[in-house]
PDB file of C-alpha atoms in Angstrom:
ATOM      1  CA  UNK A  49     -15.280 -10.544   6.643  1.00 78.00           C
ATOM      2  CA  UNK A  50     -12.069  -8.542   5.454  1.00 94.00           C
ATOM      3  CA  UNK A  51     -10.569  -6.383   8.187  1.00 97.00           C
ATOM      4  CA  UNK A  52      -9.927  -2.881   6.995  1.00 98.00           C
ATOM      5  CA  UNK A  53      -6.444  -1.570   6.476  1.00 98.00           C
ATOM      6  CA  UNK A  54      -5.012   1.972   6.133  1.00 98.00           C
ATOM      7  CA  UNK A  55      -1.292   2.167   5.298  1.00 98.00           C
ATOM      8  CA  UNK A  56       0.859   5.327   5.424  1.00 98.00           C
ATOM      9  CA  UNK A  57       3.784   5.645   3.011  1.00 98.00           C
ATOM     10  CA  UNK A  58       6.112   8.241   4.116  1.00 98.00           C
ATOM     11  CA  UNK A  59       8.351   7.942   0.974  1.00 97.00           C
ATOM     12  CA  UNK A  60      11.571   9.849   1.428  1.00 98.00           C
ATOM     13  CA  UNK A  61      10.504  11.868   4.480  1.00 98.00           C
ATOM     14  CA  UNK A  62      10.994  11.380   8.146  1.00 97.00           C
ATOM     15  CA  UNK A  63      13.738  11.867  10.694  1.00 97.00           C
ATOM     16  CA  UNK A  64      13.909  10.506  14.320  1.00 96.00           C
ATOM     17  CA  UNK A  65      12.165  13.609  15.471  1.00 97.00           C
ATOM     18  CA  UNK A  66       9.208  12.748  13.343  1.00 96.00           C
ATOM     19  CA  UNK A  67       8.607   9.555  15.304  1.00 95.00           C
ATOM     20  CA  UNK A  68       6.435  11.673  17.618  1.00 95.00           C
ATOM     21  CA  UNK A  69       3.834  11.618  14.933  1.00 96.00           C
ATOM     22  CA  UNK A  70       3.517   7.874  15.181  1.00 94.00           C
ATOM     23  CA  UNK A  71       3.512   7.989  18.889  1.00 94.00           C
ATOM     24  CA  UNK A  72       0.741  10.417  18.809  1.00 95.00           C
ATOM     25  CA  UNK A  73      -1.279   8.097  16.365  1.00 94.00           C
ATOM     26  CA  UNK A  74      -0.699   5.239  18.896  1.00 92.00           C
ATOM     27  CA  UNK A  75      -2.159   7.317  21.871  1.00 93.00           C
ATOM     28  CA  UNK A  76      -5.200   8.064  19.596  1.00 95.00           C
ATOM     29  CA  UNK A  77      -5.737   4.776  18.009  1.00 95.00           C
ATOM     30  CA  UNK A  78      -4.263   2.218  20.336  1.00 91.00           C
ATOM     31  CA  UNK A  79      -7.552   0.216  20.329  1.00 92.00           C
ATOM     32  CA  UNK A  80      -8.385   0.790  16.593  1.00 94.00           C
ATOM     33  CA  UNK A  81     -10.932  -1.407  14.969  1.00 96.00           C
ATOM     34  CA  UNK A  82      -8.922  -1.401  11.810  1.00 97.00           C
ATOM     35  CA  UNK A  83      -5.334  -2.465  10.960  1.00 97.00           C
ATOM     36  CA  UNK A  84      -2.858   0.392  10.678  1.00 98.00           C
ATOM     37  CA  UNK A  85       0.400   0.169   8.801  1.00 98.00           C
ATOM     38  CA  UNK A  86       3.116   2.720   8.732  1.00 97.00           C
ATOM     39  CA  UNK A  87       5.938   2.567   6.135  1.00 98.00           C
ATOM     40  CA  UNK A  88       8.685   4.961   7.306  1.00 98.00           C
ATOM     41  CA  UNK A  89      12.073   5.241   5.682  1.00 98.00           C
ATOM     42  CA  UNK A  90      14.170   2.136   6.257  1.00 97.00           C
ATOM     43  CA  UNK A  91      16.350   4.222   8.738  1.00 97.00           C
ATOM     44  CA  UNK A  92      13.434   4.301  11.159  1.00 97.00           C
ATOM     45  CA  UNK A  93      12.026   0.793  10.952  1.00 97.00           C
ATOM     46  CA  UNK A  94      13.812  -0.667  13.841  1.00 97.00           C
ATOM     47  CA  UNK A  95      12.880   2.208  16.048  1.00 95.00           C
ATOM     48  CA  UNK A  96       9.268   1.639  15.258  1.00 93.00           C
ATOM     49  CA  UNK A  97       9.271  -2.288  15.784  1.00 90.00           C
ATOM     50  CA  UNK A  98       7.763  -2.126  19.274  1.00 88.00           C
ATOM     51  CA  UNK A  99       4.720  -0.077  18.348  1.00 85.00           C
ATOM     52  CA  UNK A 100       1.470  -2.045  18.013  1.00 85.00           C
ATOM     53  CA  UNK A 101       1.137  -1.036  14.405  1.00 92.00           C
ATOM     54  CA  UNK A 102       2.259  -2.868  11.312  1.00 96.00           C
ATOM     55  CA  UNK A 103       5.642  -1.434  10.134  1.00 97.00           C
ATOM     56  CA  UNK A 104       6.542  -1.636   6.422  1.00 98.00           C
ATOM     57  CA  UNK A 105       9.484  -1.176   4.199  1.00 98.00           C
ATOM     58  CA  UNK A 106       8.992   0.855   1.043  1.00 98.00           C
ATOM     59  CA  UNK A 107      10.838  -1.471  -1.210  1.00 98.00           C
ATOM     60  CA  UNK A 108      13.014  -4.515  -1.175  1.00 98.00           C
ATOM     61  CA  UNK A 109      15.492  -6.425  -3.469  1.00 98.00           C
ATOM     62  CA  UNK A 110      14.474  -9.611  -4.841  1.00 97.00           C
ATOM     63  CA  UNK A 111      17.601 -11.490  -3.716  1.00 97.00           C
ATOM     64  CA  UNK A 112      18.591 -12.486  -0.143  1.00 96.00           C
ATOM     65  CA  UNK A 113      21.962 -10.944  -0.232  1.00 96.00           C
ATOM     66  CA  UNK A 114      24.744 -10.154  -2.596  1.00 97.00           C
ATOM     67  CA  UNK A 115      26.739  -7.310  -4.248  1.00 98.00           C
ATOM     68  CA  UNK A 116      23.886  -4.888  -4.414  1.00 97.00           C
ATOM     69  CA  UNK A 117      25.212  -1.686  -2.862  1.00 98.00           C
ATOM     70  CA  UNK A 118      22.449   0.382  -1.392  1.00 96.00           C
ATOM     71  CA  UNK A 119      19.811  -2.241  -1.553  1.00 97.00           C
ATOM     72  CA  UNK A 120      17.846  -3.853   1.306  1.00 98.00           C
ATOM     73  CA  UNK A 121      16.670  -7.422   1.267  1.00 98.00           C
ATOM     74  CA  UNK A 122      13.270  -8.475   2.493  1.00 98.00           C
ATOM     75  CA  UNK A 123      15.058 -10.590   5.147  1.00 98.00           C
ATOM     76  CA  UNK A 124      16.898  -7.438   6.377  1.00 98.00           C
ATOM     77  CA  UNK A 125      13.435  -5.563   6.691  1.00 98.00           C
ATOM     78  CA  UNK A 126      12.096  -8.485   8.735  1.00 98.00           C
ATOM     79  CA  UNK A 127      15.124  -8.609  10.919  1.00 98.00           C
ATOM     80  CA  UNK A 128      14.671  -4.701  11.528  1.00 97.00           C
ATOM     81  CA  UNK A 129      11.161  -5.360  12.724  1.00 97.00           C
ATOM     82  CA  UNK A 130       9.050  -4.892   9.533  1.00 98.00           C
ATOM     83  CA  UNK A 131       5.931  -6.815   8.937  1.00 98.00           C
ATOM     84  CA  UNK A 132       5.102  -5.616   5.416  1.00 98.00           C
ATOM     85  CA  UNK A 133       6.764  -4.195   2.415  1.00 98.00           C
ATOM     86  CA  UNK A 134       5.461  -2.098  -0.482  1.00 98.00           C
ATOM     87  CA  UNK A 135       6.316  -3.448  -3.978  1.00 98.00           C
ATOM     88  CA  UNK A 136       5.624  -2.005  -7.415  1.00 97.00           C
ATOM     89  CA  UNK A 137       4.925   1.573  -6.388  1.00 97.00           C
ATOM     90  CA  UNK A 138       4.441   3.791  -9.513  1.00 95.00           C
ATOM     91  CA  UNK A 139       7.391   5.865  -8.356  1.00 95.00           C
ATOM     92  CA  UNK A 140       9.566   2.783  -8.406  1.00 96.00           C
ATOM     93  CA  UNK A 141       8.139   1.600 -11.683  1.00 96.00           C
ATOM     94  CA  UNK A 142       8.792   5.242 -13.286  1.00 95.00           C
ATOM     95  CA  UNK A 143      12.103   6.288 -11.509  1.00 96.00           C
ATOM     96  CA  UNK A 144      13.858   3.027 -11.511  1.00 96.00           C
ATOM     97  CA  UNK A 145      12.309   1.185 -14.466  1.00 96.00           C
ATOM     98  CA  UNK A 146      10.868  -1.702 -12.467  1.00 97.00           C
ATOM     99  CA  UNK A 147       8.994  -4.173 -14.585  1.00 98.00           C
ATOM    100  CA  UNK A 148       6.161  -6.478 -13.541  1.00 98.00           C
ATOM    101  CA  UNK A 149       8.742  -9.362 -13.585  1.00 98.00           C
ATOM    102  CA  UNK A 150      10.926  -7.544 -11.111  1.00 98.00           C
ATOM    103  CA  UNK A 151       7.992  -6.605  -8.845  1.00 98.00           C
ATOM    104  CA  UNK A 152       6.717 -10.377  -8.830  1.00 98.00           C
ATOM    105  CA  UNK A 153      10.239 -11.357  -7.829  1.00 98.00           C
ATOM    106  CA  UNK A 154      10.313  -8.815  -5.073  1.00 98.00           C
ATOM    107  CA  UNK A 155       6.907  -9.751  -3.788  1.00 98.00           C
ATOM    108  CA  UNK A 156       7.940 -13.445  -3.776  1.00 98.00           C
ATOM    109  CA  UNK A 157      11.057 -12.417  -1.787  1.00 98.00           C
ATOM    110  CA  UNK A 158       8.742 -10.732   0.678  1.00 98.00           C
ATOM    111  CA  UNK A 159       6.615 -13.803   1.168  1.00 98.00           C
ATOM    112  CA  UNK A 160       9.760 -15.954   1.603  1.00 98.00           C
ATOM    113  CA  UNK A 161      10.894 -13.592   4.263  1.00 98.00           C
ATOM    114  CA  UNK A 162       7.532 -13.757   6.102  1.00 98.00           C
ATOM    115  CA  UNK A 163       6.412 -10.249   5.033  1.00 98.00           C
ATOM    116  CA  UNK A 164       3.118  -9.080   3.645  1.00 98.00           C
ATOM    117  CA  UNK A 165       3.546  -7.569   0.160  1.00 98.00           C
ATOM    118  CA  UNK A 166       1.497  -4.477  -0.674  1.00 98.00           C
ATOM    119  CA  UNK A 167       1.564  -4.731  -4.338  1.00 98.00           C
ATOM    120  CA  UNK A 168       0.881  -1.494  -6.196  1.00 98.00           C
ATOM    121  CA  UNK A 169      -0.846  -1.201  -9.519  1.00 98.00           C
ATOM    122  CA  UNK A 170      -2.420   1.555 -11.575  1.00 97.00           C
ATOM    123  CA  UNK A 171      -2.638   3.493 -14.799  1.00 96.00           C
ATOM    124  CA  UNK A 172      -1.206   6.776 -16.078  1.00 94.00           C
ATOM    125  CA  UNK A 173      -3.357   9.598 -17.165  1.00 91.00           C
ATOM    126  CA  UNK A 174      -2.675   8.890 -20.823  1.00 92.00           C
ATOM    127  CA  UNK A 175      -3.854   5.133 -20.290  1.00 94.00           C
ATOM    128  CA  UNK A 176      -7.071   6.431 -18.519  1.00 93.00           C
ATOM    129  CA  UNK A 177      -7.808   8.862 -21.239  1.00 91.00           C
ATOM    130  CA  UNK A 178      -7.329   6.192 -23.850  1.00 95.00           C
ATOM    131  CA  UNK A 179      -9.790   3.929 -22.051  1.00 95.00           C
ATOM    132  CA  UNK A 180      -7.116   1.173 -21.377  1.00 96.00           C
ATOM    133  CA  UNK A 181      -7.323   1.320 -17.601  1.00 96.00           C
ATOM    134  CA  UNK A 182      -8.749  -2.213 -17.127  1.00 97.00           C
ATOM    135  CA  UNK A 183      -6.313  -3.637 -19.665  1.00 97.00           C
ATOM    136  CA  UNK A 184      -3.323  -2.046 -17.730  1.00 97.00           C
ATOM    137  CA  UNK A 185      -4.766  -3.474 -14.417  1.00 97.00           C
ATOM    138  CA  UNK A 186      -4.951  -6.882 -15.829  1.00 97.00           C
ATOM    139  CA  UNK A 187      -1.473  -6.836 -17.218  1.00 98.00           C
ATOM    140  CA  UNK A 188      -0.062  -5.522 -13.934  1.00 98.00           C
ATOM    141  CA  UNK A 189      -2.022  -8.051 -11.839  1.00 97.00           C
ATOM    142  CA  UNK A 190      -0.904 -10.911 -14.012  1.00 97.00           C
ATOM    143  CA  UNK A 191       2.664  -9.901 -14.117  1.00 98.00           C
ATOM    144  CA  UNK A 192       3.254  -8.525 -10.685  1.00 98.00           C
ATOM    145  CA  UNK A 193       1.353 -10.804  -8.312  1.00 98.00           C
ATOM    146  CA  UNK A 194       3.325 -14.079  -7.790  1.00 98.00           C
ATOM    147  CA  UNK A 195       1.721 -17.524  -7.810  1.00 95.00           C
ATOM    148  CA  UNK A 196       2.136 -17.832  -4.013  1.00 94.00           C
ATOM    149  CA  UNK A 197      -0.046 -14.891  -3.047  1.00 98.00           C
ATOM    150  CA  UNK A 198      -2.696 -15.415  -0.408  1.00 98.00           C
ATOM    151  CA  UNK A 199      -5.004 -13.215   1.508  1.00 98.00           C
ATOM    152  CA  UNK A 200      -2.595 -13.545   4.334  1.00 97.00           C
ATOM    153  CA  UNK A 201       0.628 -12.474   2.573  1.00 98.00           C
ATOM    154  CA  UNK A 202      -0.676 -10.060   0.020  1.00 98.00           C
ATOM    155  CA  UNK A 203      -2.518  -6.850  -0.236  1.00 98.00           C
ATOM    156  CA  UNK A 204      -3.295  -5.131  -3.552  1.00 98.00           C
ATOM    157  CA  UNK A 205      -3.219  -1.284  -3.732  1.00 98.00           C
ATOM    158  CA  UNK A 206      -4.800   0.367  -6.723  1.00 97.00           C
ATOM    159  CA  UNK A 207      -3.194   3.688  -7.221  1.00 95.00           C
ATOM    160  CA  UNK A 208      -3.990   5.601 -10.427  1.00 95.00           C
ATOM    161  CA  UNK A 209      -0.741   7.360 -11.206  1.00 93.00           C
ATOM    162  CA  UNK A 210      -2.344  10.586 -12.262  1.00 91.00           C
ATOM    163  CA  UNK A 211      -4.063  10.887  -8.766  1.00 89.00           C
ATOM    164  CA  UNK A 212      -1.009  10.473  -6.598  1.00 85.00           C
ATOM    165  CA  UNK A 213       0.001  13.735  -5.008  1.00 83.00           C
ATOM    166  CA  UNK A 214      -2.040  15.782  -7.507  1.00 85.00           C
ATOM    167  CA  UNK A 215      -5.235  16.318  -5.572  1.00 85.00           C
ATOM    168  CA  UNK A 216      -7.124  14.684  -8.483  1.00 85.00           C
ATOM    169  CA  UNK A 217      -9.333  11.795  -7.472  1.00 83.00           C
ATOM    170  CA  UNK A 218     -11.214   9.417  -9.833  1.00 91.00           C
ATOM    171  CA  UNK A 219     -14.965   9.359  -9.531  1.00 95.00           C
ATOM    172  CA  UNK A 220     -16.494   7.012  -7.129  1.00 96.00           C
ATOM    173  CA  UNK A 221     -17.873   5.021 -10.008  1.00 97.00           C
ATOM    174  CA  UNK A 222     -14.388   4.668 -11.573  1.00 96.00           C
ATOM    175  CA  UNK A 223     -12.844   3.599  -8.315  1.00 97.00           C
ATOM    176  CA  UNK A 224     -15.672   1.061  -7.874  1.00 97.00           C
ATOM    177  CA  UNK A 225     -15.309  -0.213 -11.482  1.00 97.00           C
ATOM    178  CA  UNK A 226     -11.618  -0.889 -11.076  1.00 97.00           C
ATOM    179  CA  UNK A 227     -11.702  -2.436  -7.534  1.00 98.00           C
ATOM    180  CA  UNK A 228     -14.566  -4.745  -8.673  1.00 98.00           C
ATOM    181  CA  UNK A 229     -12.443  -5.552 -11.743  1.00 98.00           C
ATOM    182  CA  UNK A 230      -9.459  -6.379  -9.549  1.00 98.00           C
ATOM    183  CA  UNK A 231     -11.657  -8.599  -7.246  1.00 98.00           C
ATOM    184  CA  UNK A 232     -12.882 -10.662 -10.309  1.00 98.00           C
ATOM    185  CA  UNK A 233      -9.370 -10.966 -11.704  1.00 97.00           C
ATOM    186  CA  UNK A 234      -8.025 -12.221  -8.399  1.00 98.00           C
ATOM    187  CA  UNK A 235     -10.777 -14.635  -8.035  1.00 97.00           C
ATOM    188  CA  UNK A 236      -9.935 -16.286 -11.277  1.00 97.00           C
ATOM    189  CA  UNK A 237      -6.444 -17.061  -9.891  1.00 97.00           C
ATOM    190  CA  UNK A 238      -6.751 -17.371  -6.180  1.00 97.00           C
ATOM    191  CA  UNK A 239      -9.210 -19.490  -4.096  1.00 96.00           C
ATOM    192  CA  UNK A 240      -9.038 -16.989  -1.209  1.00 97.00           C
ATOM    193  CA  UNK A 241      -9.465 -13.935  -3.415  1.00 97.00           C
ATOM    194  CA  UNK A 242     -12.748 -12.907  -1.545  1.00 97.00           C
ATOM    195  CA  UNK A 243     -10.466 -12.372   1.568  1.00 97.00           C
ATOM    196  CA  UNK A 244      -7.762 -10.419  -0.129  1.00 98.00           C
ATOM    197  CA  UNK A 245      -7.753  -6.858   0.745  1.00 98.00           C
ATOM    198  CA  UNK A 246      -7.730  -4.071  -2.043  1.00 98.00           C
ATOM    199  CA  UNK A 247      -6.790  -0.541  -1.079  1.00 98.00           C
ATOM    200  CA  UNK A 248      -7.239   2.649  -2.851  1.00 97.00           C
ATOM    201  CA  UNK A 249      -4.472   5.195  -3.140  1.00 95.00           C
ATOM    202  CA  UNK A 250      -4.221   8.614  -4.629  1.00 90.00           C
ATOM    203  CA  UNK A 251      -4.821  11.894  -2.963  1.00 90.00           C
ATOM    204  CA  UNK A 252      -6.723  10.342  -0.121  1.00 94.00           C
ATOM    205  CA  UNK A 253      -7.482  12.888   2.683  1.00 95.00           C
ATOM    206  CA  UNK A 254      -9.800  13.395   5.674  1.00 96.00           C
ATOM    207  CA  UNK A 255     -12.331  15.296   3.550  1.00 95.00           C
ATOM    208  CA  UNK A 256     -12.855  12.502   0.903  1.00 96.00           C
ATOM    209  CA  UNK A 257     -11.923   9.379   2.775  1.00 97.00           C
ATOM    210  CA  UNK A 258     -15.494   8.564   3.977  1.00 98.00           C
ATOM    211  CA  UNK A 259     -17.018   8.526   0.586  1.00 97.00           C
ATOM    212  CA  UNK A 260     -14.114   6.441  -0.901  1.00 97.00           C
ATOM    213  CA  UNK A 261     -14.352   3.890   1.798  1.00 98.00           C
ATOM    214  CA  UNK A 262     -18.100   3.561   1.197  1.00 97.00           C
ATOM    215  CA  UNK A 263     -17.293   2.110  -2.262  1.00 97.00           C
ATOM    216  CA  UNK A 264     -17.688  -1.639  -2.706  1.00 96.00           C
ATOM    217  CA  UNK A 265     -14.406  -3.597  -2.655  1.00 97.00           C
ATOM    218  CA  UNK A 266     -12.492  -0.719  -1.103  1.00 98.00           C
ATOM    219  CA  UNK A 267     -10.958  -2.268   1.962  1.00 98.00           C
ATOM    220  CA  UNK A 268      -8.974   0.778   2.951  1.00 98.00           C
ATOM    221  CA  UNK A 269      -6.220   3.077   1.624  1.00 98.00           C
ATOM    222  CA  UNK A 270      -2.562   3.569   0.923  1.00 98.00           C
ATOM    223  CA  UNK A 271      -2.001   7.075   1.836  1.00 97.00           C
ATOM    224  CA  UNK A 272       1.017   9.225   1.006  1.00 95.00           C
ATOM    225  CA  UNK A 273       1.518  12.979   2.235  1.00 94.00           C
ATOM    226  CA  UNK A 274      -1.510  12.889   4.385  1.00 96.00           C
ATOM    227  CA  UNK A 275       0.125  10.096   6.487  1.00 97.00           C
ATOM    228  CA  UNK A 276       3.058  12.354   7.639  1.00 97.00           C
ATOM    229  CA  UNK A 277       1.134  14.191  10.194  1.00 97.00           C
ATOM    230  CA  UNK A 278      -0.860  12.517  13.021  1.00 97.00           C
ATOM    231  CA  UNK A 279      -3.743  15.076  12.785  1.00 97.00           C
ATOM    232  CA  UNK A 280      -4.195  14.351   9.011  1.00 97.00           C
ATOM    233  CA  UNK A 281      -3.708  10.581   9.132  1.00 98.00           C
ATOM    234  CA  UNK A 282      -6.035  10.339  12.166  1.00 98.00           C
ATOM    235  CA  UNK A 283      -8.881  11.695  10.248  1.00 98.00           C
ATOM    236  CA  UNK A 284      -8.469   9.005   7.638  1.00 98.00           C
ATOM    237  CA  UNK A 285      -8.139   6.315  10.251  1.00 98.00           C
ATOM    238  CA  UNK A 286     -11.267   7.458  11.967  1.00 98.00           C
ATOM    239  CA  UNK A 287     -13.151   7.590   8.715  1.00 98.00           C
ATOM    240  CA  UNK A 288     -12.147   3.963   7.980  1.00 98.00           C
ATOM    241  CA  UNK A 289     -13.209   2.892  11.432  1.00 97.00           C
ATOM    242  CA  UNK A 290     -16.659   4.469  10.884  1.00 97.00           C
ATOM    243  CA  UNK A 291     -16.971   2.584   7.616  1.00 96.00           C
ATOM    244  CA  UNK A 292     -16.188  -0.712   9.255  1.00 93.00           C
ATOM    245  CA  UNK A 293     -18.633  -0.198  12.103  1.00 88.00           C
TER     246      UNK A 293
END
């Protein structure tokens, strides 16, 4: 049975003073029945390494080292205390022109460093309205998930780009359709696809988390803004725990 996972992506937010939010989460959910992952900015990873949560980077370079000013390798993240890294987030795809080939290379680098890659996929509003969502998902899965992916080292996060930070959320039927499609496509490639976790991301909050988590093949969430404050994120964690009971 797949253990549920809720991940918080802090993006370019968070200073040392904000670590109190993670400490508050620990006090509330030290014995959580689900896995909890926090992805703070890289500057805070080392200071989070002793907390009993998963700690993730938000990106990594695909090479071990080299003349890549400003980049961070997967090995560096692991050395700092990270257990996971997000790859292929739509903001990286859009803002930095990252292709599926680059994302697959980064995910492979994460695996090599002993990290779990949280590989993001999802369609734009234009693609949704042109009824090509499943084609986009197929292409991104095929191109972004490396051959060495397993249920142990890979999590898939479906994040419709048009729902990230907008307050807009697909219908439950739409979420279920895409998650079921992802599961089927993974099953065609990987023997342990039934054990791979598929997260939903895109304007998840305490008020809608329970109904989203009730959808088949939704194994948790990748949460953005609502993960920055312990009170908000705690509601989502509690909803996931209730769905797993």
